[in-house]
Tab-separated table of C-alpha atoms and ligand atoms in Angstrom:
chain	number	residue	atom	x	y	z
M	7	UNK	CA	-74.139	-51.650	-155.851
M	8	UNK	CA	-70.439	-51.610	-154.566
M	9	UNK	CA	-69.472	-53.254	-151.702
M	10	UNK	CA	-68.323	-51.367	-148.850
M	11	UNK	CA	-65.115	-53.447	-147.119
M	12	UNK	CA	-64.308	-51.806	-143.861
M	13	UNK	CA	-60.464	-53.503	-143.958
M	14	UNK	CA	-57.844	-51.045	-146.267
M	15	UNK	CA	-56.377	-53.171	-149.089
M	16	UNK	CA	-52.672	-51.906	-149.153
M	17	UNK	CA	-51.077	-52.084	-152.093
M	18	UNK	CA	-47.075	-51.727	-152.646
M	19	UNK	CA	-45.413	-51.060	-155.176
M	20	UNK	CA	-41.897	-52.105	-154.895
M	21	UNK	CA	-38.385	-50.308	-155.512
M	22	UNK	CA	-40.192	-48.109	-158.404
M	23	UNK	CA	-36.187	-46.615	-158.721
M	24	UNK	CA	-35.369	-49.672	-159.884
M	25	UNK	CA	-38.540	-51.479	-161.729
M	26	UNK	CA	-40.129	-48.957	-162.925
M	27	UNK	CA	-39.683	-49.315	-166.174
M	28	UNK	CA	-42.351	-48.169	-169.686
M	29	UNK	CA	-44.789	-47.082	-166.795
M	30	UNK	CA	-45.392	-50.385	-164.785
M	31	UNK	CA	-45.676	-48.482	-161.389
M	32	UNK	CA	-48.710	-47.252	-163.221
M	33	UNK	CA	-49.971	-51.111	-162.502
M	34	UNK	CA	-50.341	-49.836	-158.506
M	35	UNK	CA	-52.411	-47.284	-159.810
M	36	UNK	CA	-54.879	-49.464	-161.439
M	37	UNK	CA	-55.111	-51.730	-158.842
M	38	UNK	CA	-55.579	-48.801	-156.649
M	39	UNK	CA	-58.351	-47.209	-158.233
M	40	UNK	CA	-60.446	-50.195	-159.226
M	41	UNK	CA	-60.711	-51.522	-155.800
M	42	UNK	CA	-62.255	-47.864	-154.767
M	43	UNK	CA	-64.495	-47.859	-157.817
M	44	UNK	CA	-65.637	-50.931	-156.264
M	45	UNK	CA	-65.997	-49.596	-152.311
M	46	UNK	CA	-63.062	-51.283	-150.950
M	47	UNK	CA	-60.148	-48.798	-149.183
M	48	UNK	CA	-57.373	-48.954	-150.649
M	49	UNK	CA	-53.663	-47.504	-149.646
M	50	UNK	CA	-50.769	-47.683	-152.467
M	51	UNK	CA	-47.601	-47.576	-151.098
M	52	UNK	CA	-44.262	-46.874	-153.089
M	53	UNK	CA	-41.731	-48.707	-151.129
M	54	UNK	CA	-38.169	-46.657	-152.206
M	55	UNK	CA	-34.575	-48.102	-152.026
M	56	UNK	CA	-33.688	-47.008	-148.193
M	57	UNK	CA	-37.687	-48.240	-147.037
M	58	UNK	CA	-38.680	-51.005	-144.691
M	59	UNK	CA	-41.214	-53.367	-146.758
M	60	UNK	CA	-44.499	-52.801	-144.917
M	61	UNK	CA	-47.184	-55.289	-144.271
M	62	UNK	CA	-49.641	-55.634	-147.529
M	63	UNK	CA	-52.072	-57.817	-149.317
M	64	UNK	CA	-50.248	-57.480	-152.821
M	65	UNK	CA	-46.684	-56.769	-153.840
M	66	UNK	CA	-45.894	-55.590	-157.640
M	67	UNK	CA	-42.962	-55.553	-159.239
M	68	UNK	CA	-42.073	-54.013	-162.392
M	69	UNK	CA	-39.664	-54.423	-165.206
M	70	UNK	CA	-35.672	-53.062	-165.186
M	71	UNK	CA	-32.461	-53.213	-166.452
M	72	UNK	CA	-29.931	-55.769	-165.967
M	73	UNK	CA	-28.136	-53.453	-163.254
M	74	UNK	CA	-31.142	-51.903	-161.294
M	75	UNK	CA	-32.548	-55.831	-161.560
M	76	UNK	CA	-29.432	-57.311	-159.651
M	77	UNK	CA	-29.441	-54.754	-157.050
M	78	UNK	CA	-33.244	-55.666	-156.462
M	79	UNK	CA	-32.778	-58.957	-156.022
M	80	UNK	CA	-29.902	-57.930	-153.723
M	81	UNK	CA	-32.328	-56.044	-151.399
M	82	UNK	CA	-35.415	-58.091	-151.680
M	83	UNK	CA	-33.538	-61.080	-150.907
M	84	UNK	CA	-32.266	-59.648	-147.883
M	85	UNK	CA	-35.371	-58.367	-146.363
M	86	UNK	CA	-38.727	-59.846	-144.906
M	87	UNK	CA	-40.424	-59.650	-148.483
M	88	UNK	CA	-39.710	-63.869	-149.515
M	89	UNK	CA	-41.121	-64.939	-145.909
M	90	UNK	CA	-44.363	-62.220	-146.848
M	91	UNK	CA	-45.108	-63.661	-149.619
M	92	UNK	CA	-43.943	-66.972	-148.081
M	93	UNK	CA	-47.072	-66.490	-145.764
M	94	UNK	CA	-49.302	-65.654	-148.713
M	95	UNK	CA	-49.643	-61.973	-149.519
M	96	UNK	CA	-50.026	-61.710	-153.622
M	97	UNK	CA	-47.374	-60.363	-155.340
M	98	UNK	CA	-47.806	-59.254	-159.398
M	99	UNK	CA	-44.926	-59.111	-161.383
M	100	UNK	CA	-43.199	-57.752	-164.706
M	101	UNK	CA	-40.394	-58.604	-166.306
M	102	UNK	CA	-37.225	-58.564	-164.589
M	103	UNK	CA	-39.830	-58.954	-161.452
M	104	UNK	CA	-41.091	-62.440	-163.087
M	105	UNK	CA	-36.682	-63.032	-163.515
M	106	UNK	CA	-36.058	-62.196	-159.877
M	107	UNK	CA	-38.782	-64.466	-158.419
M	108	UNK	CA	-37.292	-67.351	-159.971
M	109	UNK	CA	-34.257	-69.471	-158.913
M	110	UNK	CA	-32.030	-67.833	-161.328
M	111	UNK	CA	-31.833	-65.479	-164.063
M	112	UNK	CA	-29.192	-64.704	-166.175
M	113	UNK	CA	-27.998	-61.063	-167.332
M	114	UNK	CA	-25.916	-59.987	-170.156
M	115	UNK	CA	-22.882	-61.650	-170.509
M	116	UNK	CA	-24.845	-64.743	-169.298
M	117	UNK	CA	-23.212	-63.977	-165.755
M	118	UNK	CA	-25.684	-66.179	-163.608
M	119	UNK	CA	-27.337	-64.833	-160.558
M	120	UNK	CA	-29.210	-66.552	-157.573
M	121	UNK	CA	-33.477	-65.209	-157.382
M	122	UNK	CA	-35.524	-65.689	-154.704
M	123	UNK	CA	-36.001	-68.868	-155.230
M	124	UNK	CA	-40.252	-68.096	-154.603
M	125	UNK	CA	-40.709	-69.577	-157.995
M	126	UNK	CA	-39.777	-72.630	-159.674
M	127	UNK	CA	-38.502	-70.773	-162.919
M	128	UNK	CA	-35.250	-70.235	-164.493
M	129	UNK	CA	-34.364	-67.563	-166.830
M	130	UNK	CA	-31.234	-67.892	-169.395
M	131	UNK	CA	-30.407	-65.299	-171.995
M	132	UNK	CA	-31.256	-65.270	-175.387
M	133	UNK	CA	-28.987	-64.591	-178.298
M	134	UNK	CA	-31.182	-61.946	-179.092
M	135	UNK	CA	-33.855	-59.563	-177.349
M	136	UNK	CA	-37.596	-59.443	-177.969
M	137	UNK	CA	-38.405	-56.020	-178.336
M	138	UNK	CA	-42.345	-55.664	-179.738
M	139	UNK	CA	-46.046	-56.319	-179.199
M	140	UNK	CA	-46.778	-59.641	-177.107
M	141	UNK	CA	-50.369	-61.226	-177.338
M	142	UNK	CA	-50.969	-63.760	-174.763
M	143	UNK	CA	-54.275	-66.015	-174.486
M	144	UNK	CA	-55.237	-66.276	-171.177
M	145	UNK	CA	-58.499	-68.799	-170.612
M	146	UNK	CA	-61.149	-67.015	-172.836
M	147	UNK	CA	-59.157	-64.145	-172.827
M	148	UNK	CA	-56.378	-61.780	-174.648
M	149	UNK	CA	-53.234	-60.378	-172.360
M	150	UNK	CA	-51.601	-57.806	-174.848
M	151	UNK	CA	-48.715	-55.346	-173.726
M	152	UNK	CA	-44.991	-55.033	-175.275
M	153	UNK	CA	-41.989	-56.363	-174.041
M	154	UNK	CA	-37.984	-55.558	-174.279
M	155	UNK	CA	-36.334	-58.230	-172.818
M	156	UNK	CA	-33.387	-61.090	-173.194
M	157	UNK	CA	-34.837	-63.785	-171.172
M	158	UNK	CA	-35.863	-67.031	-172.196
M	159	UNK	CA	-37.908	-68.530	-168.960
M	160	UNK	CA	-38.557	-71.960	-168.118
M	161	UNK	CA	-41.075	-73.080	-165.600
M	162	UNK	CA	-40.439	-75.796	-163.387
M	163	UNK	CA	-42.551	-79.054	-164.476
M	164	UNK	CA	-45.176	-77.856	-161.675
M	165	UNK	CA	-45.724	-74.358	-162.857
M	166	UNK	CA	-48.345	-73.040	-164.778
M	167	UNK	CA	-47.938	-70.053	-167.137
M	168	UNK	CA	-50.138	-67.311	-167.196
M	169	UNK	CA	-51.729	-68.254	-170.756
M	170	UNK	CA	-50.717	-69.000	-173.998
M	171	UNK	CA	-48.387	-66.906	-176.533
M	172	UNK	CA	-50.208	-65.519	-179.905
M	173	UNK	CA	-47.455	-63.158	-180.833
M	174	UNK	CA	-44.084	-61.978	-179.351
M	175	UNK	CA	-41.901	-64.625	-177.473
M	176	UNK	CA	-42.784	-64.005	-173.468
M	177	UNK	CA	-41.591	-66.931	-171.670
M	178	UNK	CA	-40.085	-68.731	-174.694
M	179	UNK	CA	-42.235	-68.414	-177.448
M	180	UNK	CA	-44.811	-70.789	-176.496
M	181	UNK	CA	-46.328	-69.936	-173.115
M	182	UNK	CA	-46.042	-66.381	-170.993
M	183	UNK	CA	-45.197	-65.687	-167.573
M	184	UNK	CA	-46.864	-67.982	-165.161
M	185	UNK	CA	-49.556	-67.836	-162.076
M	186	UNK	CA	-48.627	-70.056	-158.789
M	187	UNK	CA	-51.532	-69.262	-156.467
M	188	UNK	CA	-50.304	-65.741	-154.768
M	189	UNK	CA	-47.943	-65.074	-157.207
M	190	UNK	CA	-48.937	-63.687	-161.049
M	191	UNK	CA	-46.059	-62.609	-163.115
M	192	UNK	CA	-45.932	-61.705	-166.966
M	193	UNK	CA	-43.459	-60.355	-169.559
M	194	UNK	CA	-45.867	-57.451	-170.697
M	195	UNK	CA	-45.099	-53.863	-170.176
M	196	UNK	CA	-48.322	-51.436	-170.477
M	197	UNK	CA	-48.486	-50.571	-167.785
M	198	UNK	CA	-50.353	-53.984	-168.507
M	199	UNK	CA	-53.050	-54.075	-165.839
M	200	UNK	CA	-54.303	-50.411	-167.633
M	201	UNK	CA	-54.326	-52.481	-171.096
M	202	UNK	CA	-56.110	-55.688	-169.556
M	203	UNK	CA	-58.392	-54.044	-166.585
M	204	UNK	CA	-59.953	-57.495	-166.604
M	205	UNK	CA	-56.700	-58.858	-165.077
M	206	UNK	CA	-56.732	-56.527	-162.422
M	207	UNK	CA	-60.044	-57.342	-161.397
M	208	UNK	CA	-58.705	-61.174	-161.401
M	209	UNK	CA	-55.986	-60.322	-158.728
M	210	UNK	CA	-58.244	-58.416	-156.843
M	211	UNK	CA	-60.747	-60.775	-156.900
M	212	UNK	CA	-58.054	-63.410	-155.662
M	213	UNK	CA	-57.562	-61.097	-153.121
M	214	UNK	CA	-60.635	-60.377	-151.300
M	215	UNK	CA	-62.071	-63.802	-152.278
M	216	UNK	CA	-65.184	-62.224	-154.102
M	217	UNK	CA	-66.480	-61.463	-157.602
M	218	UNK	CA	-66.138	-58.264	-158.671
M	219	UNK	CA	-68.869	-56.257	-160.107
M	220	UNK	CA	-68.464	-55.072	-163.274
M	221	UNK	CA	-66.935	-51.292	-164.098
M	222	UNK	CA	-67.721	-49.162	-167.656
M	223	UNK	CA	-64.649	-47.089	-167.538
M	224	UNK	CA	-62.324	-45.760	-170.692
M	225	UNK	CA	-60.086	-48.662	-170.161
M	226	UNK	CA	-62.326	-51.491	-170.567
M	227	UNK	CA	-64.116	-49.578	-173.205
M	228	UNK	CA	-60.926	-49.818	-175.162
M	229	UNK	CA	-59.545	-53.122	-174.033
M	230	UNK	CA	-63.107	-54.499	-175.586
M	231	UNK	CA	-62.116	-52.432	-178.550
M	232	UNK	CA	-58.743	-53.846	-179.203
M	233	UNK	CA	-59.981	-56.863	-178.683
M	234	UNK	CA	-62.367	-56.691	-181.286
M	235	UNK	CA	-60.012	-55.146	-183.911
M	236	UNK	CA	-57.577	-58.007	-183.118
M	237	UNK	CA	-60.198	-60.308	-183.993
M	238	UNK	CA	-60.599	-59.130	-187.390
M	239	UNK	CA	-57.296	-59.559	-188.411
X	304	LIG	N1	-33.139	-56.926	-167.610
X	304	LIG	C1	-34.059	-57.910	-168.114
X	304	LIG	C2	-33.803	-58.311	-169.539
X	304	LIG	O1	-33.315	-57.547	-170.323
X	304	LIG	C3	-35.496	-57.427	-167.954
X	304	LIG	C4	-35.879	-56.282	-168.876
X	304	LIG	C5	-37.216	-55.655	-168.555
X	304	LIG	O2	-37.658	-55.709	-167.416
X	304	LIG	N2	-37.835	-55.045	-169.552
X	304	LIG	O3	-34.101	-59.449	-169.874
């Protein structure tokens, strides 16, 4: 039986002009949907370049290029979004998302740029760029998505990463993104929450502080089937 939840869960996805790259506004979508499937109300929101950040319970941010990421960090940095998220609303993050929540980041040319400083994380640049599959493991379970990115990221000595790396480089090789109560961020493109519905359900769960019941749809269907040909290998 689903739930019904009177409150609207709003959802916004931010700057998709600028982070919107391989599809992650699709992660919005996701989120979207399978808090309906589950009777809760839920608003998405694209919030565009010229747009006032509105009030909502989870923030995403998706992946860019080195010029698109500056001028995000420009903007975010200079509206209400770090005292938002200050106050607790979630916020879910790709890529150069995970780069600009950080205290720096570093672009091509290793010029050095000040984050938001929400994160204890740094980000340098890598003599090369990972460009391929990434496999993270996450508890008892597998985060997979690609990534195209010359970060190397390392947490502060009080952050946790998101999971563990199997194959690809994420963070540095070792350990992927990383999860600091309100704030989940991860190198993998997908859009990732459609490849790993089980991690949407975890943010939403965070969320509205409740277990989810669970959904049969096409993606978990086929996130249960990649796991299990990943497992044969
Ligand atoms: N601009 C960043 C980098 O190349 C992030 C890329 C991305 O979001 N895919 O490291």
């Amino acid at each position: 039986m689903a739930r019904e939840v009177g409150a609207v869960l709003t959802i916004a996805t931010l700057l998709p002009d600028l982070l919107g790259t391989y599809g992650d506004g699709g992660n919005g979508l996701v989120l979207a949907q399978r808090a309906r499937l589950r009777g809760v109300h839920a608003l998405l929101v694209p919030v565009e370049l010229d747009e006032k950040i509105p009030e909502a319970s989870i923030y995403l941010l998706g992946g860019g290029e080195d010029g698109p990421q500056r001028l995000a960090c420009d903007l975010l940095s200079s509206g209400s979004f770090v005292e938002k998220v200050k106050d607790g609303a979630t916020v879910f993050a790709v890529c150069a998302g995970l780069q600009i929540l950080g205290q720096s980041f570093s672009v091509e040319g290793n010029d050095k740029y000040q984050g938001l400083g929400l994160v204890d994380a740094e980000t340098t640049r890598g003599a090369t760029r990972s460009v391929g599959e990434l496999r993270v493991r996450v508890g008892e379970k597998l985060l997979v998505g690609f990534e195209n990115h010359g970060g190397h990221t390392t947490l502060g000595r009080g952050t946790s990463p998101i999971g563990d790396v199997l194959r690809g480089r994420g963070n540095d090789g070792a350990v992927d993104g990383y999860r600091t109560g309100n704030i989940w961020a991860t190198y993998a493109h997908g859009p990732v929450l459609a490849l790993n519905p089980w991690l949407a359900d975890a943010v939403l769960e965070s969320v509205l502080g409740y277990e989810l019941e669970p959904v049969h749809s096409v993606a978990d269907r086929l996130y249960a089937e990649r796991c299990a040909t990943l497992s044969r290998r």
